[in-house]
PDB file of C-alpha atoms in Angstrom:
ATOM      1  CA  MET A 129     212.669 -73.858 259.683  1.00 97.00           C
ATOM      2  CA  ARG A 130     211.129 -77.263 260.518  1.00 98.00           C
ATOM      3  CA  ILE A 131     207.943 -77.935 261.407  1.00 98.00           C
ATOM      4  CA  ALA A 132     206.392 -81.150 262.606  1.00 98.00           C
ATOM      5  CA  PHE A 133     203.036 -82.215 261.622  1.00 98.00           C
ATOM      6  CA  LEU A 134     201.516 -84.479 264.094  1.00 98.00           C
ATOM      7  CA  THR A 135     199.042 -86.913 262.643  1.00 98.00           C
ATOM      8  CA  ALA A 136     197.696 -90.569 264.154  1.00 98.00           C
ATOM      9  CA  PRO A 137     198.286 -93.307 261.515  1.00 98.00           C
ATOM     10  CA  GLU A 138     194.458 -93.004 260.782  1.00 97.00           C
ATOM     11  CA  GLY A 139     191.498 -90.287 260.403  1.00 97.00           C
ATOM     12  CA  VAL A 140     193.603 -86.926 259.771  1.00 98.00           C
ATOM     13  CA  GLU A 141     191.002 -84.833 257.662  1.00 98.00           C
ATOM     14  CA  GLN A 142     193.058 -83.907 254.361  1.00 98.00           C
ATOM     15  CA  VAL A 143     192.763 -80.955 253.596  1.00 98.00           C
ATOM     16  CA  GLU A 144     193.816 -79.172 256.904  1.00 98.00           C
ATOM     17  CA  LEU A 145     196.890 -81.538 256.604  1.00 98.00           C
ATOM     18  CA  THR A 146     198.198 -80.713 252.790  1.00 98.00           C
ATOM     19  CA  GLU A 147     197.083 -76.955 252.761  1.00 98.00           C
ATOM     20  CA  PRO A 148     199.213 -76.134 255.657  1.00 98.00           C
ATOM     21  CA  TRP A 149     201.495 -78.533 254.336  1.00 98.00           C
ATOM     22  CA  GLN A 150     201.332 -76.205 251.072  1.00 98.00           C
ATOM     23  CA  ALA A 151     201.920 -73.190 252.957  1.00 98.00           C
ATOM     24  CA  VAL A 152     204.753 -74.091 254.472  1.00 98.00           C
ATOM     25  CA  THR A 153     206.776 -75.038 251.609  1.00 98.00           C
ATOM     26  CA  ASP A 154     205.546 -72.684 250.059  1.00 98.00           C
ATOM     27  CA  ALA A 155     207.244 -70.378 252.571  1.00 97.00           C
ATOM     28  CA  GLY A 156     210.658 -71.853 251.916  1.00 97.00           C
ATOM     29  CA  HIS A 157     210.655 -74.039 255.120  1.00 97.00           C
ATOM     30  CA  GLU A 158     210.301 -77.746 255.490  1.00 98.00           C
ATOM     31  CA  PRO A 159     207.660 -79.613 257.266  1.00 98.00           C
ATOM     32  CA  VAL A 160     207.916 -83.392 258.115  1.00 98.00           C
ATOM     33  CA  LEU A 161     205.299 -85.565 258.873  1.00 98.00           C
ATOM     34  CA  VAL A 162     205.578 -87.118 262.550  1.00 98.00           C
ATOM     35  CA  SER A 163     203.132 -90.308 263.346  1.00 98.00           C
ATOM     36  CA  THR A 164     202.838 -92.948 266.233  1.00 98.00           C
ATOM     37  CA  LYS A 165     203.619 -95.710 263.358  1.00 98.00           C
ATOM     38  CA  SER A 166     205.851 -95.425 261.009  1.00 98.00           C
ATOM     39  CA  GLY A 167     204.536 -95.973 257.640  1.00 98.00           C
ATOM     40  CA  GLU A 168     201.471 -94.088 255.742  1.00 98.00           C
ATOM     41  CA  VAL A 169     199.066 -91.667 257.563  1.00 98.00           C
ATOM     42  CA  GLN A 170     195.637 -92.473 256.034  1.00 98.00           C
ATOM     43  CA  ALA A 171     194.056 -89.344 255.697  1.00 98.00           C
ATOM     44  CA  PHE A 172     189.773 -88.513 255.209  1.00 97.00           C
ATOM     45  CA  ASN A 173     188.055 -86.121 253.730  1.00 96.00           C
ATOM     46  CA  HIS A 174     185.273 -85.731 255.825  1.00 91.00           C
ATOM     47  CA  LEU A 175     184.372 -89.586 256.944  1.00 92.00           C
ATOM     48  CA  ASP A 176     185.565 -90.684 253.374  1.00 96.00           C
ATOM     49  CA  LYS A 177     189.026 -92.637 252.609  1.00 97.00           C
ATOM     50  CA  ALA A 178     191.558 -89.747 250.964  1.00 98.00           C
ATOM     51  CA  ASP A 179     195.181 -90.465 249.858  1.00 98.00           C
ATOM     52  CA  THR A 180     198.287 -91.776 252.068  1.00 98.00           C
ATOM     53  CA  PHE A 181     201.169 -89.618 253.201  1.00 98.00           C
ATOM     54  CA  PRO A 182     204.613 -91.054 253.757  1.00 98.00           C
ATOM     55  CA  VAL A 183     205.350 -90.689 257.236  1.00 98.00           C
ATOM     56  CA  ALA A 184     209.286 -89.472 258.029  1.00 98.00           C
ATOM     57  CA  GLU A 185     209.777 -89.570 262.155  1.00 98.00           C
ATOM     58  CA  VAL A 186     207.565 -91.075 264.931  1.00 98.00           C
ATOM     59  CA  THR A 187     207.142 -90.538 267.513  1.00 98.00           C
ATOM     60  CA  GLY A 188     209.147 -91.855 270.589  1.00 96.00           C
ATOM     61  CA  GLU A 189     211.828 -91.913 268.473  1.00 97.00           C
ATOM     62  CA  VAL A 190     212.647 -87.752 267.681  1.00 97.00           C
ATOM     63  CA  PRO A 191     212.983 -85.384 269.947  1.00 97.00           C
ATOM     64  CA  ALA A 192     210.257 -81.993 269.927  1.00 97.00           C
ATOM     65  CA  GLU A 193     213.815 -80.840 269.729  1.00 97.00           C
ATOM     66  CA  SER A 194     214.024 -81.040 266.355  1.00 97.00           C
ATOM     67  CA  PHE A 195     211.529 -79.036 264.996  1.00 98.00           C
ATOM     68  CA  ASP A 196     211.159 -75.246 265.136  1.00 98.00           C
ATOM     69  CA  ALA A 197     207.348 -75.505 265.479  1.00 98.00           C
ATOM     70  CA  LEU A 198     204.417 -77.943 265.409  1.00 98.00           C
ATOM     71  CA  VAL A 199     201.095 -78.318 263.361  1.00 98.00           C
ATOM     72  CA  LEU A 200     198.352 -80.295 264.253  1.00 98.00           C
ATOM     73  CA  PRO A 201     195.399 -80.657 261.810  1.00 98.00           C
ATOM     74  CA  GLY A 202     192.335 -82.186 262.618  1.00 97.00           C
ATOM     75  CA  GLY A 203     189.603 -84.264 261.356  1.00 95.00           C
ATOM     76  CA  VAL A 204     188.095 -86.225 264.188  1.00 94.00           C
ATOM     77  CA  ALA A 205     189.546 -89.162 265.529  1.00 96.00           C
ATOM     78  CA  ASN A 206     193.098 -88.143 264.115  1.00 97.00           C
ATOM     79  CA  PRO A 207     193.103 -86.263 267.447  1.00 97.00           C
ATOM     80  CA  ASP A 208     191.262 -88.513 269.352  1.00 96.00           C
ATOM     81  CA  ALA A 209     193.673 -91.181 268.317  1.00 98.00           C
ATOM     82  CA  LEU A 210     197.096 -88.801 269.202  1.00 98.00           C
ATOM     83  CA  ARG A 211     195.027 -88.586 272.325  1.00 97.00           C
ATOM     84  CA  MET A 212     195.092 -91.698 273.995  1.00 97.00           C
ATOM     85  CA  ASP A 213     198.822 -91.689 272.504  1.00 98.00           C
ATOM     86  CA  GLU A 214     201.891 -91.098 275.850  1.00 98.00           C
ATOM     87  CA  LYS A 215     204.061 -90.158 272.989  1.00 98.00           C
ATOM     88  CA  ALA A 216     201.828 -88.236 271.453  1.00 98.00           C
ATOM     89  CA  VAL A 217     200.821 -86.458 273.746  1.00 98.00           C
ATOM     90  CA  ALA A 218     204.293 -86.128 275.295  1.00 98.00           C
ATOM     91  CA  PHE A 219     205.386 -84.810 271.891  1.00 98.00           C
ATOM     92  CA  VAL A 220     203.276 -82.281 271.842  1.00 98.00           C
ATOM     93  CA  ARG A 221     203.315 -81.335 275.383  1.00 98.00           C
ATOM     94  CA  ALA A 222     206.867 -80.372 274.827  1.00 98.00           C
ATOM     95  CA  PHE A 223     206.690 -77.990 272.947  1.00 98.00           C
ATOM     96  CA  PHE A 224     205.038 -75.885 274.972  1.00 98.00           C
ATOM     97  CA  ASP A 225     207.216 -77.157 277.803  1.00 98.00           C
ATOM     98  CA  GLN A 226     209.953 -75.297 274.835  1.00 97.00           C
ATOM     99  CA  GLY A 227     208.571 -72.664 274.720  1.00 97.00           C
ATOM    100  CA  ARG A 228     208.425 -73.631 270.217  1.00 97.00           C
ATOM    101  CA  PRO A 229     205.198 -72.191 269.141  1.00 98.00           C
ATOM    102  CA  VAL A 230     202.210 -74.726 268.162  1.00 98.00           C
ATOM    103  CA  ALA A 231     198.857 -74.131 265.949  1.00 98.00           C
ATOM    104  CA  ALA A 232     195.647 -76.174 266.231  1.00 98.00           C
ATOM    105  CA  ILE A 233     192.691 -76.339 263.880  1.00 98.00           C
ATOM    106  CA  CYS A 234     189.397 -78.134 264.627  1.00 98.00           C
ATOM    107  CA  HIS A 235     189.472 -80.949 266.785  1.00 98.00           C
ATOM    108  CA  ALA A 236     192.723 -80.636 267.157  1.00 98.00           C
ATOM    109  CA  PRO A 237     192.828 -79.095 270.218  1.00 98.00           C
ATOM    110  CA  TRP A 238     191.196 -82.555 271.726  1.00 98.00           C
ATOM    111  CA  THR A 239     195.662 -83.335 271.741  1.00 98.00           C
ATOM    112  CA  LEU A 240     196.193 -79.992 273.633  1.00 98.00           C
ATOM    113  CA  ILE A 241     192.964 -80.963 276.395  1.00 98.00           C
ATOM    114  CA  GLU A 242     195.351 -84.059 276.943  1.00 98.00           C
ATOM    115  CA  ALA A 243     198.237 -82.607 276.411  1.00 98.00           C
ATOM    116  CA  ASP A 244     196.587 -80.672 279.889  1.00 98.00           C
ATOM    117  CA  VAL A 245     198.545 -76.996 278.027  1.00 98.00           C
ATOM    118  CA  VAL A 246     195.322 -74.866 277.913  1.00 98.00           C
ATOM    119  CA  SER A 247     194.723 -74.366 280.995  1.00 98.00           C
ATOM    120  CA  GLY A 248     193.999 -70.231 280.729  1.00 98.00           C
ATOM    121  CA  ARG A 249     194.732 -69.796 277.526  1.00 98.00           C
ATOM    122  CA  THR A 250     192.182 -68.093 274.681  1.00 98.00           C
ATOM    123  CA  LEU A 251     191.902 -70.961 271.980  1.00 98.00           C
ATOM    124  CA  THR A 252     189.374 -71.478 268.824  1.00 98.00           C
ATOM    125  CA  SER A 253     188.480 -75.063 267.690  1.00 98.00           C
ATOM    126  CA  TRP A 254     185.478 -77.148 265.620  1.00 98.00           C
ATOM    127  CA  PRO A 255     182.408 -75.348 268.114  1.00 97.00           C
ATOM    128  CA  SER A 256     181.977 -78.620 269.822  1.00 97.00           C
ATOM    129  CA  LEU A 257     184.552 -78.793 271.474  1.00 98.00           C
ATOM    130  CA  ARG A 258     183.916 -75.958 273.369  1.00 97.00           C
ATOM    131  CA  THR A 259     182.348 -77.591 276.683  1.00 98.00           C
ATOM    132  CA  ASP A 260     185.733 -79.742 276.905  1.00 98.00           C
ATOM    133  CA  LEU A 261     187.841 -76.737 276.357  1.00 98.00           C
ATOM    134  CA  ARG A 262     186.516 -74.731 279.105  1.00 98.00           C
ATOM    135  CA  ASN A 263     186.283 -76.903 281.148  1.00 98.00           C
ATOM    136  CA  ALA A 264     189.919 -78.067 280.718  1.00 98.00           C
ATOM    137  CA  GLY A 265     189.995 -74.304 281.984  1.00 98.00           C
ATOM    138  CA  ALA A 266     190.414 -72.471 278.511  1.00 98.00           C
ATOM    139  CA  THR A 267     188.612 -70.049 277.555  1.00 98.00           C
ATOM    140  CA  TRP A 268     187.166 -70.267 274.020  1.00 98.00           C
ATOM    141  CA  VAL A 269     186.101 -68.000 271.355  1.00 98.00           C
ATOM    142  CA  ASP A 270     184.156 -68.328 267.733  1.00 98.00           C
ATOM    143  CA  GLU A 271     186.643 -66.694 265.978  1.00 98.00           C
ATOM    144  CA  GLN A 272     188.065 -67.614 262.463  1.00 98.00           C
ATOM    145  CA  VAL A 273     191.721 -67.913 264.375  1.00 98.00           C
ATOM    146  CA  LYS A 274     192.982 -66.811 266.896  1.00 98.00           C
ATOM    147  CA  VAL A 275     196.773 -66.168 268.434  1.00 98.00           C
ATOM    148  CA  CYS A 276     197.223 -66.350 272.316  1.00 98.00           C
ATOM    149  CA  ASP A 277     200.441 -65.334 273.684  1.00 95.00           C
ATOM    150  CA  GLY A 278     199.234 -65.539 277.465  1.00 92.00           C
ATOM    151  CA  GLY A 279     201.257 -68.624 278.373  1.00 94.00           C
ATOM    152  CA  PRO A 280     204.922 -70.460 277.738  1.00 95.00           C
ATOM    153  CA  ASN A 281     204.808 -70.287 273.411  1.00 97.00           C
ATOM    154  CA  VAL A 282     202.602 -68.987 270.966  1.00 98.00           C
ATOM    155  CA  LEU A 283     199.215 -70.847 270.635  1.00 98.00           C
ATOM    156  CA  ILE A 284     197.166 -70.208 267.355  1.00 98.00           C
ATOM    157  CA  THR A 285     193.783 -72.430 266.756  1.00 98.00           C
ATOM    158  CA  SER A 286     191.394 -72.309 264.010  1.00 98.00           C
ATOM    159  CA  ARG A 287     187.472 -73.331 264.061  1.00 98.00           C
ATOM    160  CA  LYS A 288     187.604 -75.188 260.313  1.00 97.00           C
ATOM    161  CA  PRO A 289     188.840 -75.983 257.271  1.00 97.00           C
ATOM    162  CA  ASP A 290     186.738 -72.978 255.809  1.00 97.00           C
ATOM    163  CA  ASP A 291     189.197 -71.129 257.274  1.00 98.00           C
ATOM    164  CA  LEU A 292     192.315 -72.819 256.481  1.00 98.00           C
ATOM    165  CA  LYS A 293     193.039 -69.443 254.051  1.00 98.00           C
ATOM    166  CA  ALA A 294     193.025 -67.418 257.725  1.00 98.00           C
ATOM    167  CA  PHE A 295     195.152 -69.887 259.509  1.00 98.00           C
ATOM    168  CA  CYS A 296     197.838 -70.741 257.745  1.00 98.00           C
ATOM    169  CA  GLU A 297     198.787 -66.711 257.013  1.00 98.00           C
ATOM    170  CA  THR A 298     198.444 -66.529 260.435  1.00 98.00           C
ATOM    171  CA  PHE A 299     200.576 -68.801 261.909  1.00 98.00           C
ATOM    172  CA  LEU A 300     203.063 -69.046 259.084  1.00 98.00           C
ATOM    173  CA  LYS A 301     203.562 -64.972 260.406  1.00 98.00           C
ATOM    174  CA  GLU A 302     204.032 -66.182 264.152  1.00 98.00           C
ATOM    175  CA  PHE A 303     206.172 -68.708 263.403  1.00 97.00           C
ATOM    176  CA  ASP A 304     208.252 -66.417 262.325  1.00 96.00           C
ATOM    177  CA  LYS A 305     208.457 -63.935 264.943  1.00 95.00           C
ATOM    178  CA  ALA A 306     208.872 -66.719 267.431  1.00 92.00           C
ATOM    179  CA  ALA A 307     211.945 -67.858 264.995  1.00 91.00           C
ATOM    180  CA  GLN A 308     212.839 -63.639 265.545  1.00 90.00           C
ATOM    181  CA  LYS A 309     213.619 -64.270 268.958  1.00 81.00           C
TER     182      LYS A 309
END
């Protein structure tokens, strides 16, 4: 599978990018870093700058159809920037429109709210997003990982870096199931 990892040029929580990326690689799939600008993505360890990662594809230049699934890492600044970028929001929405699986962790559901794809869905996130999600029509739960198939695609969400092991195991299993269909 070819799996898109969408991040803003700055602000992604490094561990929420690198651990899922490694899980995808270890499973024999192809992770692809997609961002709103070419060049590099500046990751963070909470509020401190961490490593940079090369961007492979740019939103607006690559169609969602060229990927089998989407992973949205968190970090506070990352999804906040993505939700202000029309091409990034359209890229995310396209995965739902096409019934392709999506996994999002921590603050990443902010981008899902902006894409208008959470109404009627059940998901989890960093706790501070619960009111935003409820106001957007979602049901919020406080669970390590939540799989919601009550929509056009399967949506896998987790709360925080401590949930990464369960998040990675679950989204890989769900992505594989979706690929079998």
